[in-house]
C-alpha cells in the first residue's frame, strides 16, 4: 500500500506556482489576485477561507477577504458580486458556501462572471467541463485528478466508482473520470438510494468516496489492490484534538488501507489539494489561459 501524500503534492505545486508568479511579475505582469467572500461565522468556512488566504501568500498572490454578517441581504451580496466582477484588479473570486438560508445560493453563483469563477461552479463552467472545453474545473475534482496524474496511477479503461452526487464533487468527479483527456475510465455513480452500492464498490479499481458519512466505506466494500480516494471531511467532536474536533474521512482507514494499492489519508490527502487547485485556477484566471 502506498500513501498518497496530498500535503506534500500541494506544497510542491504551490512552489511551482510561486516560481511562475515571480517570472510573470519580472516580465512586468500584475500580481494575481484572489478575493474570497465570507458570510457569517461558520467554523468550517472560517477555516477553509483562512487556509485559502495562507495559500495565496505561499503562491505570491494578492488576496482580499470580504466579510459580511449572516444577516446580509441577498441584494447586498449580489452588489458585492457585481463589484468584484467589475474590479479589474481581481482575477478570480469565490463566495464561500454554505450561505445563510435566506440567500439563494444558485442566484449568487450565477451572478459571478464565469471568467472569474475560479470555483468552477457557474453553469457555463460546469457545461464547458461536461463537454471537454477549456474552463475552470471545481477544485476538489481537479485536485484528485492531479493526484492521480502525479502518482502515475493508470485510470484509462479502469472501473471507477464515485460515491456521492453533489454538484461540487460527485458529479464533476464522475465527468472528469469519464472524459478521454482525464480519467478515460468506465464510471459508475452511487448514492444514498443505490440498492447495489456495496457490490458496485467491490468491483471498483478506483473508488472515490464523497458521500459525507464518516467511516462509510468498510474493508468488505473494497477490492484487493484498489485505489481509494477519500473526500470526506466531516468535523467530529474530539476533545483530545486542537480546537475540540478532528476531521473524519468517509473511509474506515484502519481496515481499508491494507487492501489498497494507493490510498489518501484524512487529513493530508484530498483537502490540501482542493486549496492548491483553487490556486491553479486563480493563476489561469490571471493569465487568461482559458478565455
Ligand atoms: N464550501 C465547501 N467547499 C467549497 C468550495 O470549494 N468553494 C466554496 N466557495 N465553498 C465551499
XYZ file of N, CA and C in Angstrom, residues 35-205:
513
model
N -9.972 37.019 -4.535
C -10.800 37.560 -3.453
C -11.727 36.462 -2.944
N -11.979 36.470 -1.636
C -12.903 35.493 -1.044
C -13.962 36.255 -0.257
N -15.213 35.846 -0.437
C -16.320 36.464 0.294
C -16.804 35.459 1.328
N -16.837 35.895 2.570
C -17.263 35.005 3.668
C -18.444 35.644 4.389
N -19.552 34.901 4.439
C -20.762 35.407 5.100
C -20.965 34.629 6.400
N -21.072 35.338 7.521
C -21.319 34.681 8.806
C -20.048 34.131 9.421
N -20.203 33.235 10.396
C -19.048 32.774 11.182
C -19.018 31.246 11.327
N -19.489 30.524 10.318
C -19.436 29.054 10.357
C -17.982 28.586 10.545
N -17.766 27.694 11.523
C -16.408 27.273 11.876
C -15.646 26.681 10.711
N -16.295 25.772 9.975
C -15.641 25.116 8.835
C -15.266 26.137 7.776
N -16.200 27.031 7.443
C -15.939 28.038 6.402
C -14.815 28.972 6.815
N -14.788 29.347 8.101
C -13.706 30.220 8.601
C -12.349 29.555 8.339
N -12.272 28.254 8.675
C -11.007 27.528 8.491
C -10.625 27.460 7.018
N -11.587 27.100 6.157
C -11.285 26.989 4.721
C -10.766 28.310 4.182
N -11.472 29.400 4.529
C -11.099 30.703 3.965
C -9.732 31.133 4.492
N -9.486 30.866 5.781
C -8.171 31.210 6.350
C -7.064 30.453 5.585
N -7.312 29.182 5.312
C -6.318 28.384 4.585
C -6.124 28.866 3.146
N -7.195 29.377 2.560
C -7.086 29.912 1.191
C -6.219 31.173 1.189
N -6.387 32.010 2.216
C -5.576 33.239 2.310
C -4.094 32.873 2.502
N -3.825 31.881 3.346
C -2.437 31.431 3.564
C -1.845 30.903 2.253
N -2.641 30.103 1.522
C -2.153 29.534 0.249
C -1.818 30.645 -0.744
N -2.621 31.709 -0.755
C -2.341 32.852 -1.648
C -0.967 33.433 -1.330
N -0.683 33.588 -0.039
C 0.633 34.134 0.362
C 1.742 33.206 -0.132
N 1.542 31.890 0.035
C 2.573 30.926 -0.385
C 2.820 30.989 -1.894
N 1.783 31.334 -2.649
C 1.911 31.364 -4.112
C 2.338 32.731 -4.626
N 2.427 33.699 -3.746
C 2.787 35.061 -4.178
C 1.620 35.833 -4.752
N 0.389 35.399 -4.452
C -0.805 36.108 -4.925
C -1.178 37.199 -3.925
N -1.887 38.184 -4.437
C -2.575 39.121 -3.557
C -3.905 38.464 -3.176
N -4.354 38.651 -1.934
C -5.668 38.111 -1.563
C -6.460 39.176 -0.831
N -7.777 39.111 -1.001
C -8.672 40.006 -0.271
C -9.737 39.152 0.376
N -10.031 39.439 1.618
C -11.121 38.743 2.308
C -12.217 39.767 2.597
N -13.403 39.480 2.067
C -14.530 40.404 2.259
C -15.536 39.700 3.158
N -15.760 40.262 4.335
C -16.616 39.590 5.331
C -17.942 40.321 5.482
N -18.998 39.527 5.659
C -20.316 40.076 5.978
C -20.919 39.287 7.122
N -21.763 39.944 7.881
C -22.509 39.233 8.927
C -23.589 38.370 8.272
N -24.088 37.380 9.017
C -25.040 36.414 8.456
C -26.376 37.048 8.063
N -26.644 38.275 8.553
C -27.934 38.899 8.217
C -27.851 39.782 6.961
N -26.760 39.697 6.216
C -26.672 40.462 4.951
C -27.837 40.051 4.043
N -28.383 41.021 3.288
C -29.481 40.655 2.378
C -28.901 40.075 1.083
N -29.769 39.382 0.360
C -29.341 38.807 -0.925
C -28.914 39.924 -1.883
N -29.671 41.037 -1.848
C -29.357 42.158 -2.753
C -27.977 42.734 -2.438
N -27.653 42.844 -1.154
C -26.330 43.378 -0.777
C -25.216 42.443 -1.250
N -25.441 41.154 -1.097
C -24.421 40.190 -1.530
C -24.276 40.221 -3.057
N -25.403 40.346 -3.759
C -25.343 40.443 -5.226
C -24.560 41.686 -5.650
N -24.740 42.776 -4.905
C -23.992 44.009 -5.191
C -22.503 43.782 -5.068
N -22.118 43.037 -4.028
C -20.697 42.728 -3.812
C -20.162 41.912 -4.985
N -20.949 40.924 -5.425
C -20.525 40.095 -6.570
C -20.344 40.976 -7.813
N -21.281 41.878 -8.035
C -21.178 42.755 -9.215
C -19.939 43.639 -9.142
N -19.650 44.114 -7.916
C -18.452 44.954 -7.735
C -17.189 44.162 -8.076
N -17.134 42.918 -7.590
C -15.945 42.084 -7.852
C -15.842 41.722 -9.334
N -16.997 41.506 -9.973
C -16.991 41.227 -11.423
C -16.307 42.362 -12.183
N -16.568 43.586 -11.698
C -16.076 44.758 -12.436
C -14.684 45.213 -12.012
N -14.215 44.725 -10.886
C -12.920 45.168 -10.355
C -11.787 44.569 -11.196
N -11.118 45.425 -11.941
C -10.102 44.918 -12.887
C -8.887 44.319 -12.196
N -8.686 44.678 -10.925
C -7.524 44.113 -10.228
C -7.783 42.672 -9.765
N -9.062 42.309 -9.598
C -9.409 40.966 -9.100
C -9.486 39.993 -10.275
N -8.606 38.975 -10.255
C -8.597 37.996 -11.358
C -9.662 36.932 -11.173
N -9.859 36.524 -9.918
C -10.860 35.500 -9.631
C -11.377 35.680 -8.219
N -12.599 35.179 -7.971
C -13.099 35.252 -6.593
C -14.041 34.099 -6.303
N -14.208 33.856 -5.008
C -15.120 32.807 -4.568
C -16.068 33.377 -3.512
N -17.261 32.833 -3.473
C -18.184 33.122 -2.372
C -18.267 31.814 -1.585
N -17.755 31.832 -0.366
C -17.685 30.585 0.397
C -19.092 30.060 0.697
N -19.323 28.782 0.476
C -20.606 28.129 0.748
C -20.459 27.279 2.008
N -21.482 26.992 2.761
C -22.876 27.355 2.500
C -23.166 28.799 2.887
N -24.250 29.335 2.280
C -24.713 30.681 2.623
C -25.927 30.560 3.543
N -26.243 31.611 4.300
C -27.431 31.546 5.157
C -28.681 31.214 4.328
N -29.662 30.599 4.978
C -30.832 30.053 4.263
C -31.646 31.092 3.494
N -31.613 32.358 3.938
C -32.430 33.370 3.250
C -31.793 33.838 1.942
N -30.610 33.320 1.628
C -29.948 33.711 0.371
C -29.959 32.534 -0.610
N -30.358 32.823 -1.848
C -30.436 31.793 -2.880
C -29.020 31.569 -3.448
N -28.412 30.443 -3.036
C -27.016 30.170 -3.425
C -26.835 30.157 -4.941
N -27.792 29.520 -5.626
C -27.659 29.391 -7.070
C -27.669 30.754 -7.754
N -28.511 31.651 -7.210
C -28.593 33.007 -7.776
C -27.238 33.725 -7.632
N -26.598 33.524 -6.490
C -25.289 34.156 -6.255
C -24.252 33.569 -7.222
N -24.238 32.244 -7.324
C -23.266 31.578 -8.215
C -23.433 32.078 -9.651
N -24.684 32.201 -10.079
C -24.935 32.594 -11.476
C -24.637 34.067 -11.728
N -24.538 34.855 -10.637
C -24.214 36.285 -10.800
C -22.717 36.490 -11.016
N -21.905 35.472 -10.647
C -20.445 35.601 -10.795
C -20.068 35.530 -12.275
N -19.222 36.451 -12.720
C -18.708 36.406 -14.092
C -17.958 35.073 -14.259
N -18.373 34.263 -15.226
C -17.791 32.918 -15.334
C -16.282 32.962 -15.585
N -15.791 34.108 -16.083
C -14.341 34.243 -16.342
C -13.553 34.472 -15.053
N -14.291 34.784 -13.954
C -13.643 34.969 -12.647
C -14.053 33.868 -11.672
N -14.843 32.898 -12.168
C -15.424 31.848 -11.312
C -14.401 30.732 -11.068
N -13.399 31.026 -10.240
C -12.305 30.058 -10.026
C -12.758 28.823 -9.231
N -13.963 28.862 -8.660
C -14.549 27.666 -8.044
C -15.092 26.694 -9.094
N -15.351 27.217 -10.292
C -15.921 26.380 -11.354
C -17.356 25.959 -11.093
N -18.113 26.790 -10.379
C -19.495 26.433 -10.027
C -20.531 27.012 -10.990
N -20.128 28.020 -11.784
C -21.098 28.666 -12.678
C -21.532 27.663 -13.757
N -22.839 27.680 -14.123
C -23.313 26.715 -15.129
C -22.519 26.753 -16.432
N -21.973 27.901 -16.797
C -21.166 27.943 -18.041
C -19.913 27.078 -17.867
N -19.261 27.184 -16.720
C -18.065 26.356 -16.483
C -18.432 24.879 -16.344
N -19.538 24.616 -15.662
C -19.976 23.214 -15.486
C -20.283 22.606 -16.856
N -20.965 23.368 -17.697
C -21.335 22.879 -19.030
C -20.104 22.673 -19.909
N -19.196 23.653 -19.871
C -17.968 23.526 -20.674
C -17.159 22.321 -20.222
N -17.104 22.121 -18.903
C -16.351 20.969 -18.373
C -16.971 19.666 -18.880
N -18.319 19.623 -18.884
C -19.011 18.380 -19.255
C -18.730 17.977 -20.697
N -18.440 18.971 -21.573
C -18.167 18.601 -22.971
C -16.695 18.772 -23.320
N -15.860 18.905 -22.287
C -14.410 18.879 -22.503
C -13.822 20.158 -23.073
N -14.488 21.303 -22.865
C -13.932 22.577 -23.325
C -13.107 23.221 -22.215
N -12.179 24.124 -22.558
C -11.422 24.820 -21.518
C -12.366 25.549 -20.562
N -12.082 25.463 -19.273
C -12.982 26.035 -18.269
C -12.295 25.992 -16.907
N -12.940 26.570 -15.917
C -12.480 26.359 -14.551
C -13.155 25.093 -14.026
N -12.357 24.157 -13.557
C -12.874 22.896 -13.014
C -12.908 23.016 -11.509
N -14.006 22.576 -10.876
C -14.112 22.781 -9.432
C -12.945 22.087 -8.721
N -12.534 22.728 -7.636
C -11.201 22.488 -7.075
C -10.986 21.059 -6.551
N -11.969 20.474 -5.903
C -11.739 19.138 -5.341
C -11.548 18.086 -6.446
N -12.450 18.008 -7.438
C -12.208 17.038 -8.518
C -10.898 17.291 -9.253
N -10.559 18.572 -9.491
C -9.296 18.874 -10.172
C -8.110 18.417 -9.316
N -8.221 18.597 -8.012
C -7.148 18.161 -7.104
C -6.963 16.652 -7.143
N -8.060 15.922 -7.223
C -7.982 14.450 -7.261
C -7.357 13.979 -8.579
N -7.778 14.582 -9.689
C -7.187 14.232 -10.993
C -5.676 14.500 -10.958
N -5.294 15.625 -10.362
C -3.870 15.982 -10.280
C -3.108 14.947 -9.454
N -3.681 14.516 -8.341
C -3.022 13.497 -7.516
C -2.833 12.202 -8.305
N -3.885 11.771 -8.993
C -3.794 10.521 -9.769
C -2.687 10.643 -10.817
N -2.615 11.806 -11.473
C -1.587 12.011 -12.520
C -0.193 12.021 -11.898
N -0.028 12.767 -10.819
C 1.326 12.926 -10.227
C 1.829 11.620 -9.616
N 0.915 10.751 -9.211
C 1.345 9.445 -8.680
C 1.414 8.369 -9.775
N 1.195 8.808 -11.026
C 1.308 7.877 -12.153
C 0.299 6.740 -12.094
N -0.867 7.010 -11.538
C -1.885 5.950 -11.403
C -2.656 5.835 -12.720
N -2.658 4.638 -13.270
C -3.312 4.413 -14.559
C -4.829 4.389 -14.349
N -5.545 5.190 -15.118
C -7.006 5.235 -14.976
C -7.718 4.782 -16.248
N -7.030 4.878 -17.394
C -7.652 4.568 -18.677
C -8.153 3.126 -18.699
N -9.431 2.976 -19.007
C -10.029 1.643 -19.109
C -10.353 0.989 -17.775
N -10.036 1.674 -16.676
C -10.315 1.094 -15.343
C -11.770 1.329 -14.960
N -12.217 0.543 -13.986
C -13.583 0.738 -13.492
C -13.516 1.663 -12.272
N -14.194 2.806 -12.398
C -14.170 3.802 -11.327
C -15.572 3.953 -10.740
N -15.674 3.869 -9.427
C -16.960 4.120 -8.764
C -16.838 5.404 -7.944
N -17.764 6.336 -8.193
C -17.827 7.570 -7.414
C -19.007 7.451 -6.464
N -18.741 7.607 -5.172
C -19.812 7.586 -4.172
C -20.205 9.017 -3.870
N -21.427 9.390 -4.210
C -21.883 10.760 -3.966
C -22.171 11.477 -5.269
N -23.158 12.354 -5.248
C -23.591 13.036 -6.482
C -23.763 14.528 -6.275
N -22.938 15.126 -5.421
C -23.049 16.571 -5.186
C -22.581 17.333 -6.420
N -23.064 18.584 -6.533
C -22.636 19.418 -7.663
C -21.164 19.797 -7.542
N -20.657 19.852 -6.307
C -19.276 20.324 -6.085
C -18.259 19.206 -6.308
N -18.607 17.970 -5.901
C -17.620 16.883 -6.012
C -18.111 15.704 -6.875
N -19.153 15.024 -6.455
C -19.540 13.755 -7.094
C -19.758 13.874 -8.593
N -20.627 14.814 -8.993
C -20.956 14.919 -10.423
C -19.745 15.336 -11.263
N -19.041 16.445 -10.896
C -17.868 16.790 -11.740
C -16.776 15.716 -11.708
N -16.632 15.041 -10.575
C -15.610 13.983 -10.468
C -15.898 12.875 -11.473
N -17.167 12.458 -11.528
C -17.564 11.388 -12.446
C -17.342 11.831 -13.890
N -17.679 13.092 -14.186
C -17.480 13.618 -15.551
C -16.007 13.546 -15.952
N -15.138 13.977 -15.038
C -13.702 14.009 -15.365
C -13.139 12.607 -15.520
N -13.563 11.689 -14.663
C -13.055 10.315 -14.772
C -13.518 9.661 -16.076
N -14.663 10.135 -16.580
C -15.209 9.603 -17.828
C -14.454 10.135 -19.055
N -14.067 11.418 -18.998
C -13.513 12.073 -20.189
C -12.176 11.498 -20.624
N -12.044 11.418 -21.938
C -10.840 10.809 -22.523
C -9.564 11.502 -22.045
N -9.574 12.858 -22.003
C -8.315 13.565 -21.675
C -7.999 13.579 -20.186
N -8.889 13.069 -19.354
C -8.604 12.999 -17.914
C -8.561 11.538 -17.452
N -9.721 10.998 -17.029
C -9.709 9.641 -16.483
C -9.754 8.549 -17.520
N -10.611 8.754 -18.552
C -10.803 7.753 -19.606
C -11.223 6.401 -19.010
N -11.986 6.465 -17.922
C -12.398 5.249 -17.196
C -13.860 4.897 -17.491
N -14.266 3.721 -17.048
C -15.684 3.344 -17.050
C -16.222 3.750 -15.690
N -17.244 4.615 -15.685
C -17.622 5.275 -14.429
C -19.029 4.917 -13.975
N -19.150 4.606 -12.698
C -20.457 4.378 -12.071
C -20.597 5.378 -10.918
N -21.767 6.003 -10.824
C -22.027 6.898 -9.679
C -23.029 6.198 -8.765
N -22.685 6.094 -7.475
C -23.610 5.528 -6.492
C -23.971 6.603 -5.473
N -25.166 6.500 -4.901
C -25.612 7.479 -3.901
C -26.499 6.791 -2.883
N -27.100 7.596 -2.005
C -27.832 7.018 -0.871
C -28.991 6.100 -1.285
N -29.455 6.208 -2.535
C -30.561 5.346 -2.962
C -30.135 4.272 -3.955
N -28.851 3.986 -4.007
C -28.388 2.926 -4.921
C -28.482 1.586 -4.200
N -29.344 0.664 -4.667
C -29.535 -0.591 -3.937
C -28.299 -1.498 -3.937
N -27.498 -1.449 -5.013
C -26.362 -2.372 -5.100
C -25.047 -1.656 -4.843
N -25.088 -0.661 -3.975
C -23.903 0.176 -3.735
C -22.676 -0.646 -3.320
N -22.864 -1.543 -2.371
C -21.708 -2.325 -1.878
C -21.101 -3.169 -2.988
N -21.972 -3.816 -3.766
C -21.493 -4.685 -4.856
C -20.740 -3.856 -5.896
N -21.269 -2.680 -6.211
C -20.590 -1.802 -7.181
C -19.206 -1.436 -6.671
N -19.133 -1.054 -5.398
C -17.837 -0.651 -4.815
C -16.817 -1.777 -4.912
N -17.270 -2.997 -4.659
C -16.357 -4.158 -4.678
C -15.759 -4.400 -6.059
N -16.416 -3.874 -7.115
C -15.922 -4.028 -8.492
C -14.920 -2.941 -8.866
N -14.794 -1.917 -8.019
C -14.053 -0.711 -8.429
C -12.540 -0.892 -8.368
N -11.866 -0.501 -9.478
C -10.404 -0.393 -9.455
C -10.022 0.913 -8.756
